[in-house]
């Protein structure tokens, strides 16, 4: 069976996912899309055979749509996800699941009322080969208990609309999810340090930032977020355990010797760096939809936990204080472990 997918939001990542479903992975096709910018939607499906509909309601309700991908702007995510749950259709929602913890609660309540999990959140790093290798090492117990993690998240530059709170909510949210998943620990507190600002930024932006997390077991995570680093896209992660360390491997790239120097190209953005992880994420998700199984990636609880940590980090950015993360008890639907 070919899984027939409807896509809500056909901007940068929406168009990437349409291309991915159409040309990179097997077992699925895009049959309907929508975007508040109809021309953009038409451009994204050119040559695919998918139709452009005028609203997300039409996409989600369409008889030939088996599952939904949400790739619109963050503030629009919650209503689309709730509509998909109401229709009983699996939904893969790009991060963030929602822009408030209240909306994340509404989504978890809707899933509970449905009686099984339908939501996967697009935390694609859980499918990156390097992070998966790190997880295997950590799960083996060879390093003992994790004590510290040092993370780096650098973007070449960001548009003027990107503001200081987005360093947590839009960018470090990936490390927040990844560290919860790698260590099996929830985040207890957040603090934000603001080093000297780069001159190569839009005036309003606090960049770089160092986000410090304390996990529930007392281990610590530091995340350098620097979204105007100029040279490209770089992701780093090292975890220090009682008996050893594990570091995210560099993505293999050819070493070029020329004109008296040797070097490798640096990825320029998240598409360059994580394309294989997105492919793996979609391949698995499509397979779960085809089998009628619950999604295997990050779920609504993970989306909620990330939102709660981001709230604390944003409060910490403004106050300069160490801010506790307020977390509700984990609903039974989401099990005990990460
Ligand atoms: P974008 O601005 O390029 O595209 C968003 C699109 O959504 C636009 O075309 C806009 O017209 C459309 N849209 C907004 N509200 C809508 C609505 N109610 N219904 C239908 N369409 C609507 O943004 P983007 O970079 O593609 O990001 C989209 C989402 O994907 C964001 O939530 C972002 O955080 C996430 N994202 C994730 C990653 C990742 O690494 N996983 C990378 C980039 C973006
Ligand atoms: C973007 O939305 C992403 O999710 C990228 O992975 C991240 O690197 C970037 O900072 C975000 O703006």
XYZ file of C-alpha atoms and ligand atoms in Angstrom:
394
model
C 0.000 0.000 0.000
C 1.230 3.475 -0.876
C 0.672 5.937 1.978
C -1.119 9.036 0.650
C 0.045 12.199 2.368
C -1.420 15.691 2.744
C 0.986 18.544 3.520
C 0.054 21.751 5.372
C 2.654 24.474 4.767
C 4.826 24.399 1.648
C 7.623 26.827 2.578
C 11.282 25.873 2.848
C 10.960 22.642 4.798
C 7.479 21.802 3.450
C 8.867 21.860 -0.092
C 11.869 19.786 1.056
C 9.537 17.164 2.540
C 7.388 17.082 -0.622
C 10.558 16.479 -2.660
C 11.691 13.850 -0.128
C 8.385 11.937 -0.211
C 8.204 12.161 -3.995
C 11.781 11.314 -4.956
C 13.876 10.062 -1.992
C 11.845 7.553 -0.012
C 9.643 4.614 -0.967
C 6.048 3.773 -0.132
C 4.433 7.215 -0.049
C 3.129 9.964 -2.302
C 1.920 13.512 -1.726
C -1.683 13.806 -2.931
C -2.803 17.192 -1.542
C -1.191 20.312 -0.101
C -2.177 23.730 1.178
C -0.441 26.964 2.100
C -1.780 30.435 2.875
C 0.402 31.418 -0.101
C -1.312 29.453 -2.890
C 1.397 30.273 -5.440
C 4.024 28.827 -3.149
C 1.921 25.668 -2.772
C 1.556 25.355 -6.536
C 5.304 25.749 -7.022
C 6.082 23.119 -4.391
C 3.993 20.407 -6.076
C 4.826 21.213 -9.694
C 5.330 17.979 -11.587
C 4.219 15.734 -8.685
C 0.539 15.293 -9.557
C -0.573 16.492 -6.104
C -3.442 18.989 -5.954
C -3.464 22.328 -4.143
C -6.437 22.800 -1.805
C -7.505 26.082 -0.263
C -7.503 25.123 3.443
C -5.961 22.694 5.900
C -9.485 21.487 6.763
C -9.874 20.259 3.167
C -6.463 18.566 3.165
C -7.018 16.797 6.474
C -10.588 15.724 5.614
C -9.759 14.498 2.085
C -10.780 10.844 1.618
C -7.526 10.039 -0.164
C -5.285 11.559 2.559
C -4.090 8.794 4.903
C -1.662 10.902 6.949
C -0.682 14.546 7.383
C 2.624 16.443 7.453
C 2.517 19.842 9.177
C 5.278 22.203 8.031
C 3.693 25.630 8.460
C 4.881 28.328 10.896
C 5.075 27.228 14.523
C 2.045 29.227 15.782
C -0.178 27.399 13.256
C 0.955 23.880 14.240
C -1.373 23.164 17.175
C -4.649 23.683 15.287
C -3.473 21.497 12.380
C -2.335 18.719 14.719
C -5.613 18.869 16.685
C -7.596 18.667 13.424
C -5.591 15.623 12.301
C -6.185 13.875 15.641
C -9.906 14.685 15.397
C -9.927 13.067 11.953
C -8.075 10.040 13.399
C -5.133 10.531 10.993
C -1.431 10.123 11.837
C 0.413 13.437 11.756
C 4.095 14.275 11.525
C 4.483 17.845 12.793
C 7.687 19.824 12.302
C 9.120 21.302 15.481
C 7.752 22.952 17.518
C 4.708 20.816 18.316
C 3.081 24.040 19.519
C 4.238 27.426 20.699
C 2.697 27.144 24.195
C 2.624 24.398 26.797
C -1.141 24.918 27.027
C -1.521 23.923 23.370
C 0.778 20.914 23.955
C -1.567 19.860 26.784
C -4.576 20.188 24.451
C -2.813 17.925 21.953
C -1.948 15.318 24.607
C -5.539 15.401 25.881
C -6.845 14.917 22.333
C -4.530 11.926 21.842
C -5.651 10.463 25.171
C -9.291 10.866 24.107
C -8.469 9.155 20.791
C -6.931 6.292 22.779
C -3.637 5.867 20.952
C -0.720 8.011 19.770
C -1.055 9.644 16.360
C 1.498 12.450 16.661
C 5.176 12.426 15.757
C 7.239 15.594 16.244
C 9.944 16.318 13.652
C 12.964 16.006 15.913
C 14.985 14.431 13.117
C 18.288 14.281 14.992
C 17.016 11.060 16.595
C 17.587 9.570 13.113
C 21.062 11.016 12.480
C 23.667 8.260 12.108
C 26.159 10.017 14.409
C 23.692 10.648 17.231
C 22.455 7.049 16.932
C 26.055 5.841 17.363
C 26.375 8.032 20.464
C 23.133 6.603 21.860
C 24.356 3.036 21.388
C 27.559 3.857 23.294
C 25.647 5.545 26.124
C 23.083 2.740 26.350
C 25.870 0.134 26.546
C 26.852 1.572 29.935
C 30.561 1.521 28.997
C 30.988 5.200 29.881
C 29.221 4.935 33.231
C 26.724 7.633 34.174
C 26.739 10.788 31.995
C 27.951 13.790 33.999
C 28.224 16.613 31.460
C 27.397 17.436 27.854
C 28.923 20.179 25.721
C 26.920 21.173 22.655
C 27.401 23.620 19.791
C 24.668 24.817 17.399
C 25.879 27.343 14.840
C 23.987 28.773 11.869
C 25.666 30.869 9.198
C 23.169 33.736 9.602
C 19.488 34.345 10.340
C 16.882 36.721 8.846
C 15.902 39.920 10.635
C 12.607 38.362 11.803
C 14.564 35.865 13.938
C 14.561 37.257 17.499
C 16.438 36.479 20.710
C 13.872 34.042 22.185
C 14.227 31.902 19.048
C 17.769 30.884 20.070
C 16.019 28.565 22.537
C 12.622 27.956 20.935
C 13.713 27.532 17.309
C 17.357 26.499 17.464
C 18.496 24.962 20.808
C 15.173 23.107 20.968
C 16.942 20.431 18.903
C 19.654 19.964 21.567
C 16.991 19.992 24.303
C 15.177 17.087 22.662
C 18.370 15.276 21.699
C 19.856 15.416 25.213
C 16.589 14.209 26.797
C 16.592 11.315 24.315
C 20.292 10.486 24.657
C 20.386 10.547 28.454
C 16.827 9.544 29.370
C 16.714 12.505 31.771
C 14.207 15.356 31.925
C 15.507 18.911 32.277
C 15.189 20.433 35.755
C 16.441 24.020 35.338
C 17.611 26.456 32.668
C 19.915 29.456 32.732
C 21.168 31.641 29.880
C 24.525 33.415 29.668
C 24.990 36.197 27.126
C 28.598 36.624 25.993
C 29.813 39.665 24.070
C 27.523 40.034 21.047
C 28.805 39.567 17.543
C 28.807 42.781 15.509
C 27.628 40.708 12.527
C 24.003 40.423 13.668
C 20.751 42.329 13.387
C 20.805 45.006 16.091
C 17.934 43.563 18.189
C 19.403 40.047 18.497
C 21.212 38.682 21.546
C 23.716 36.410 19.780
C 25.555 34.267 20.780
C 23.901 32.734 23.861
C 25.022 29.925 26.155
C 22.107 27.896 27.474
C 22.893 25.925 30.635
C 20.613 23.054 31.608
C 20.587 20.987 34.753
C 19.098 17.554 34.194
C 16.922 15.833 36.808
C 19.869 13.676 37.992
C 22.182 16.702 38.484
C 24.173 16.253 35.255
C 24.793 19.469 33.304
C 24.459 20.489 29.663
C 25.921 23.588 28.046
C 24.699 24.650 24.597
C 26.479 27.338 22.611
C 23.940 28.860 20.228
C 25.546 31.152 17.647
C 23.299 31.892 14.677
C 25.518 34.387 12.827
C 28.777 32.448 12.751
C 29.281 33.357 9.054
C 31.220 30.273 7.960
C 28.409 27.732 7.699
C 26.376 25.256 9.748
C 27.991 23.344 12.582
C 26.564 20.964 15.135
C 28.674 19.550 17.960
C 27.971 17.343 20.957
C 30.251 15.629 23.455
C 29.011 13.691 26.470
C 31.333 13.099 29.406
C 30.630 10.023 31.494
C 32.262 8.654 34.647
C 34.565 6.392 32.636
C 34.927 8.047 29.239
C 33.484 10.399 26.678
C 31.587 10.126 23.412
C 31.591 12.777 20.713
C 29.292 13.297 17.713
C 31.333 12.278 14.662
C 31.989 14.717 11.848
C 29.965 13.911 8.759
C 32.380 12.229 6.326
C 33.487 14.619 3.580
C 36.303 14.389 1.046
C 39.550 16.164 1.927
C 40.552 18.380 -0.974
C 44.184 19.429 -1.413
C 44.588 22.389 -3.718
C 46.581 25.613 -4.030
C 48.797 24.769 -1.071
C 46.085 23.875 1.447
C 43.934 20.896 2.423
C 40.384 20.960 3.727
C 36.750 19.873 3.628
C 33.608 21.782 2.789
C 31.471 22.916 5.724
C 27.695 22.276 5.378
C 25.839 25.537 4.800
C 22.517 24.770 6.470
C 20.366 22.112 8.139
C 19.381 20.638 4.753
C 23.033 19.948 3.913
C 23.747 18.516 7.358
C 20.643 16.505 8.174
C 19.156 15.405 4.841
C 19.886 11.689 5.465
C 18.341 11.964 8.941
C 15.148 13.475 7.484
C 15.020 10.638 4.932
C 15.372 8.040 7.700
C 12.739 9.806 9.811
C 10.219 9.829 6.944
C 11.007 6.260 5.899
C 10.244 4.987 9.395
C 7.179 7.210 9.843
C 5.663 6.108 6.524
C 6.271 2.497 7.516
C 4.455 2.948 10.849
C 1.528 4.600 9.048
C 1.392 1.758 6.503
C 1.353 -0.829 9.317
C -1.215 1.111 11.369
C 1.326 1.269 14.203
C 1.925 4.137 16.617
C 4.734 6.519 15.582
C 8.185 5.492 16.824
C 9.923 8.884 16.942
C 9.490 11.823 19.299
C 5.873 12.105 20.394
C 3.555 14.727 21.823
C 5.082 14.282 25.297
C 8.514 15.115 23.872
C 7.050 18.147 22.116
C 5.521 19.239 25.409
C 8.736 18.680 27.394
C 10.740 20.697 24.848
C 8.207 23.536 25.041
C 8.376 23.569 28.853
C 12.198 23.757 28.778
C 12.090 26.523 26.154
C 9.673 28.522 28.352
C 12.171 28.284 31.219
C 15.104 29.233 28.958
C 13.251 32.278 27.618
C 12.377 33.368 31.154
C 16.036 32.850 32.099
C 17.221 34.936 29.139
C 15.125 37.877 30.332
C 15.743 37.503 34.074
C 19.332 36.267 34.173
C 18.151 33.788 36.853
C 18.266 29.987 37.066
C 14.665 29.026 36.221
C 13.061 25.711 37.231
C 11.282 23.819 34.443
C 7.655 23.226 35.385
C 6.641 19.794 34.115
C 3.298 18.050 34.532
C 3.301 14.301 35.346
C 3.842 12.129 32.277
C 0.477 10.728 31.049
C 0.206 6.929 30.905
C -0.209 7.035 27.101
C 3.463 8.026 26.776
C 4.909 5.182 28.861
C 7.799 5.422 31.329
C 10.895 5.793 29.207
C 12.041 8.278 26.537
P 8.842 29.001 5.894
O 8.471 30.385 6.341
O 9.783 28.832 4.755
O 7.516 28.199 5.513
C 6.360 28.199 6.303
C 5.177 28.129 5.354
O 3.984 27.944 6.132
C 4.989 29.400 4.515
O 4.917 29.046 3.140
C 3.663 29.970 5.027
O 2.916 30.649 4.027
C 2.953 28.700 5.503
N 1.894 28.886 6.489
C 1.915 29.632 7.616
N 0.765 29.495 8.289
C 0.000 28.619 7.582
C -1.276 28.056 7.769
N -2.040 28.372 8.837
N -1.725 27.156 6.867
C -0.977 26.834 5.785
N 0.248 27.351 5.556
C 0.724 28.224 6.438
O 9.372 28.275 7.198
P 10.239 26.925 7.274
O 11.666 27.271 7.427
O 9.813 26.016 6.196
O 9.760 26.370 8.712
C 8.506 25.766 8.876
C 8.491 24.955 10.169
O 9.494 23.953 10.085
C 8.809 25.763 11.421
O 8.033 25.306 12.482
C 10.290 25.479 11.681
O 10.634 25.545 13.041
C 10.407 24.062 11.176
N 11.763 23.759 10.691
C 12.366 22.651 11.150
C 13.673 22.364 10.760
C 14.376 21.163 11.292
O 15.606 21.165 11.294
N 13.660 20.139 11.713
C 14.327 23.207 9.862
C 13.650 24.326 9.385
C 12.353 24.590 9.793
C 15.613 25.920 12.040
O 14.223 26.145 12.241
C 15.938 24.513 12.343
O 15.200 23.760 12.894
C 17.358 24.187 12.127
O 17.619 22.823 12.334
C 18.186 25.027 13.083
O 19.557 24.805 12.879
C 17.904 26.506 12.878
O 18.586 27.257 13.853
C 16.410 26.787 13.002
O 16.175 28.159 12.707
